[in-house]
Amino acid sequence: MTFGFAPSSAASLSASTDPSAASVTPPARMLEPAEWAAAGIPLLRSPRDVVNGLHVLHQPRPATAVVAVLDPEERLCASASFVRRSAPADGWMFRNALLAQLRRVIPHDLRRRTPVRTAVLLYCREGDARWTEEDGAWMWGLRDACTLHGLRCGAYITLTRDGWQVLGEGRGGRRPHADSAPEGQDEAVVRPLPRTGGTASDVMRRVAAR
């Protein structure tokens, strides 16, 4: 399994080399690709259906995060989208934002001995598909938010102008992408969701209609 890496920001480099800077700026909480790959994140059976469904439902633009909760059959239980604040990437801040959205749309599962439902995160951003420190912070935030809400930590998916990619799995596609037209404006980009069960698609259709 291979990952691409984007250069770190100058600020993070200076913080790592200057002890006085590190004392002022708390270290970013993030997961490296190797840590994420070793975490045992459950694989999506049909990532394309999940991505297509969430794109139709939320129509994310760059800097938009979509968090979704799936049942064991990959049917959508709840989802929410929000725009990332213009602040330095930090997993703790992302964790709080994700947890607030989860608490708003679905009850926690903390009373269960073993998590049953799985949370996945789709993040639409600028840049190419290579892993960035911002992605690492989202991974950290998703994992921690899932623990605090009694959910399994699921896939982290990026949506860029290159298309979509499930980080850590090497699976992706060209459409939808960050510039895909909203539903109804481009039939070649946004196609009707399949009627057959087994994935999140049918429930996404019902939730979107509410």
Short mmCIF file of C-alpha atoms in Angstrom, two decimals:
data_model
loop_
_atom_site.label_atom_id
_atom_site.label_comp_id
_atom_site.label_asym_id
_atom_site.label_seq_id
_atom_site.Cartn_x
_atom_site.Cartn_y
_atom_site.Cartn_z
CA MET A 1 0.00 0.00 0.00
CA THR A 2 1.45 3.36 -0.97
CA PHE A 3 0.63 6.90 -0.02
CA GLY A 4 1.57 10.26 -1.51
CA PHE A 5 2.72 13.01 0.79
CA ALA A 6 2.26 16.74 0.43
CA PRO A 7 4.95 19.00 1.89
CA SER A 8 4.37 20.14 5.46
CA SER A 9 3.66 23.79 6.08
CA ALA A 10 6.48 26.12 7.11
CA ALA A 11 4.71 26.79 10.39
CA SER A 12 4.67 23.14 11.36
CA LEU A 13 8.33 22.80 10.41
CA SER A 14 9.34 25.76 12.54
CA ALA A 15 7.32 24.47 15.48
CA SER A 16 9.07 21.10 15.29
CA THR A 17 12.54 22.65 15.24
CA ASP A 18 12.04 25.57 17.62
CA PRO A 19 11.23 24.53 21.22
CA SER A 20 9.96 28.01 22.10
CA ALA A 21 7.51 27.91 19.18
CA ALA A 22 6.30 24.47 20.25
CA SER A 23 5.53 25.81 23.72
CA VAL A 24 3.30 28.51 22.21
CA THR A 25 1.60 26.39 19.54
CA PRO A 26 0.24 23.03 20.74
CA PRO A 27 1.23 20.07 18.58
CA ALA A 28 -1.34 19.15 15.95
CA ARG A 29 -3.19 15.94 16.75
CA MET A 30 -3.13 13.81 13.64
CA LEU A 31 -2.58 10.27 12.38
CA GLU A 32 0.11 9.36 9.89
CA PRO A 33 -0.97 7.14 6.96
CA ALA A 34 0.83 4.13 8.44
CA GLU A 35 -1.03 4.58 11.75
CA TRP A 36 -4.35 4.83 9.94
CA ALA A 37 -3.63 1.75 7.82
CA ALA A 38 -2.72 -0.22 10.96
CA ALA A 39 -5.87 0.82 12.84
CA GLY A 40 -8.07 -1.88 11.32
CA ILE A 41 -10.56 0.51 9.72
CA PRO A 42 -13.43 -1.58 8.26
CA LEU A 43 -13.60 -1.59 4.47
CA LEU A 44 -16.66 -0.26 2.71
CA ARG A 45 -18.29 -2.90 0.54
CA SER A 46 -19.41 -0.32 -2.01
CA PRO A 47 -17.51 2.94 -1.53
CA ARG A 48 -18.68 4.31 -4.88
CA ASP A 49 -22.34 4.05 -3.81
CA VAL A 50 -21.60 5.72 -0.49
CA VAL A 51 -19.66 8.57 -2.11
CA ASN A 52 -22.25 9.08 -4.86
CA GLY A 53 -25.10 9.06 -2.35
CA LEU A 54 -23.45 11.54 0.02
CA HIS A 55 -22.53 13.80 -2.89
CA VAL A 56 -26.11 13.89 -4.14
CA LEU A 57 -27.45 14.44 -0.63
CA HIS A 58 -25.05 17.17 0.53
CA GLN A 59 -23.45 18.52 -2.69
CA PRO A 60 -20.18 19.40 -0.88
CA ARG A 61 -17.89 22.13 -2.12
CA PRO A 62 -14.24 22.63 -1.05
CA ALA A 63 -13.75 22.94 2.74
CA THR A 64 -16.99 20.99 3.39
CA ALA A 65 -16.99 17.93 5.63
CA VAL A 66 -19.76 15.32 5.49
CA VAL A 67 -20.01 12.86 8.38
CA ALA A 68 -22.35 9.88 7.93
CA VAL A 69 -23.37 6.98 10.16
CA LEU A 70 -23.99 3.62 8.49
CA ASP A 71 -25.61 0.49 9.89
CA PRO A 72 -24.00 -2.98 9.44
CA GLU A 73 -25.63 -3.26 5.99
CA GLU A 74 -24.20 0.11 4.93
CA ARG A 75 -27.61 1.74 5.07
CA LEU A 76 -27.50 5.40 6.03
CA CYS A 77 -28.72 6.13 9.56
CA ALA A 78 -27.90 9.85 9.63
CA SER A 79 -25.58 12.40 8.07
CA ALA A 80 -24.59 16.03 8.44
CA SER A 81 -22.38 18.48 6.56
CA PHE A 82 -20.57 21.59 7.71
CA VAL A 83 -17.90 23.99 6.47
CA ARG A 84 -14.46 23.80 8.01
CA ARG A 85 -13.39 26.92 9.88
CA SER A 86 -10.37 28.81 8.59
CA ALA A 87 -8.01 27.84 11.40
CA PRO A 88 -4.88 25.68 11.61
CA ALA A 89 -5.62 21.99 11.15
CA ASP A 90 -5.85 20.26 14.52
CA GLY A 91 -7.44 16.90 15.29
CA TRP A 92 -8.86 18.08 18.60
CA MET A 93 -10.81 20.89 16.94
CA PHE A 94 -11.99 18.56 14.19
CA ARG A 95 -13.02 15.98 16.82
CA ASN A 96 -15.17 18.55 18.57
CA ALA A 97 -16.81 19.65 15.32
CA LEU A 98 -17.57 16.07 14.26
CA LEU A 99 -18.85 15.12 17.71
CA ALA A 100 -21.18 18.13 17.76
CA GLN A 101 -22.67 17.07 14.42
CA LEU A 102 -23.04 13.43 15.49
CA ARG A 103 -24.79 14.45 18.72
CA ARG A 104 -27.15 16.62 16.70
CA VAL A 105 -28.28 13.95 14.24
CA ILE A 106 -28.11 10.58 16.05
CA PRO A 107 -28.12 9.20 19.64
CA HIS A 108 -24.88 7.72 20.96
CA ASP A 109 -24.21 3.98 21.28
CA LEU A 110 -22.08 4.15 24.42
CA ARG A 111 -24.23 1.56 26.22
CA ARG A 112 -23.30 -1.13 23.73
CA ARG A 113 -20.40 -3.40 24.55
CA THR A 114 -19.37 -3.48 20.90
CA PRO A 115 -20.05 -0.71 18.37
CA VAL A 116 -22.57 -1.68 15.70
CA ARG A 117 -22.84 1.44 13.60
CA THR A 118 -19.95 2.97 11.70
CA ALA A 119 -19.14 6.63 11.03
CA VAL A 120 -17.45 7.63 7.78
CA LEU A 121 -16.14 11.04 6.79
CA LEU A 122 -16.12 12.59 3.34
CA TYR A 123 -14.04 15.77 3.11
CA CYS A 124 -14.06 17.97 0.02
CA ARG A 125 -10.90 20.05 -0.26
CA GLU A 126 -8.53 21.85 -2.59
CA GLY A 127 -5.29 20.28 -3.78
CA ASP A 128 -4.58 16.85 -5.17
CA ALA A 129 -5.34 13.41 -3.77
CA ARG A 130 -2.10 13.03 -1.82
CA TRP A 131 -2.28 12.73 1.97
CA THR A 132 -1.78 16.01 3.84
CA GLU A 133 -1.40 16.95 7.49
CA GLU A 134 -4.96 18.26 7.33
CA ASP A 135 -6.11 14.78 6.32
CA GLY A 136 -4.17 13.37 9.27
CA ALA A 137 -5.96 15.76 11.62
CA TRP A 138 -9.36 14.72 10.22
CA MET A 139 -8.41 11.07 10.74
CA TRP A 140 -7.49 11.73 14.36
CA GLY A 141 -10.69 13.68 14.89
CA LEU A 142 -12.89 11.02 13.31
CA ARG A 143 -11.36 8.22 15.35
CA ASP A 144 -11.73 10.13 18.62
CA ALA A 145 -15.27 11.33 17.87
CA CYS A 146 -16.33 7.76 17.12
CA THR A 147 -14.91 6.55 20.44
CA LEU A 148 -16.77 9.27 22.35
CA HIS A 149 -20.04 8.54 20.54
CA GLY A 150 -19.88 4.74 20.73
CA LEU A 151 -19.35 4.19 16.99
CA ARG A 152 -16.87 2.24 14.90
CA CYS A 153 -14.39 4.44 13.10
CA GLY A 154 -14.95 3.99 9.39
CA ALA A 155 -13.45 5.23 6.15
CA TYR A 156 -11.97 8.66 5.56
CA ILE A 157 -12.68 9.81 2.00
CA THR A 158 -11.29 12.86 0.24
CA LEU A 159 -13.04 14.62 -2.62
CA THR A 160 -10.75 16.78 -4.76
CA ARG A 161 -10.69 17.98 -8.34
CA ASP A 162 -8.97 14.70 -9.19
CA GLY A 163 -11.97 12.71 -7.94
CA TRP A 164 -12.60 10.77 -4.72
CA GLN A 165 -10.30 8.48 -2.79
CA VAL A 166 -10.65 6.27 0.28
CA LEU A 167 -7.37 7.01 2.03
CA GLY A 168 -5.51 3.95 3.22
CA GLU A 169 -7.28 1.62 0.81
CA GLY A 170 -6.17 2.76 -2.62
CA ARG A 171 -9.75 2.78 -3.92
CA GLY A 172 -11.17 5.79 -5.70
CA GLY A 173 -12.74 7.21 -8.83
CA ARG A 174 -12.83 10.29 -11.03
CA ARG A 175 -16.48 11.16 -10.38
CA PRO A 176 -17.90 12.78 -8.41
CA HIS A 177 -15.17 15.33 -7.81
CA ALA A 178 -14.87 18.70 -6.12
CA ASP A 179 -16.21 20.55 -9.16
CA SER A 180 -19.09 18.18 -9.93
CA ALA A 181 -22.31 19.99 -10.70
CA PRO A 182 -25.19 19.87 -8.21
CA GLU A 183 -27.91 17.30 -8.80
CA GLY A 184 -29.95 17.87 -11.95
CA GLN A 185 -27.42 20.14 -13.69
CA ASP A 186 -25.27 17.45 -15.26
CA GLU A 187 -26.75 14.01 -15.81
CA ALA A 188 -23.35 12.64 -16.77
CA VAL A 189 -22.04 13.47 -13.29
CA VAL A 190 -25.01 12.85 -11.02
CA ARG A 191 -26.89 9.66 -11.88
CA PRO A 192 -29.99 8.23 -10.15
CA LEU A 193 -29.16 6.14 -7.10
CA PRO A 194 -29.64 2.37 -7.57
CA ARG A 195 -32.89 0.89 -6.29
CA THR A 196 -31.39 -2.35 -5.06
CA GLY A 197 -30.59 -2.72 -1.36
CA GLY A 198 -27.40 -3.70 0.42
CA THR A 199 -25.80 -0.23 0.47
CA ALA A 200 -26.60 3.22 1.75
CA SER A 201 -28.25 4.33 -1.47
CA ASP A 202 -31.96 3.65 -0.84
CA VAL A 203 -31.95 5.13 2.63
CA MET A 204 -30.05 8.15 1.34
CA ARG A 205 -32.88 8.64 -1.15
CA ARG A 206 -35.46 8.59 1.65
CA VAL A 207 -33.47 10.89 3.94
CA ALA A 208 -32.88 13.36 1.12
CA ALA A 209 -36.62 13.51 0.45
CA ARG A 210 -37.47 14.53 4.01
#
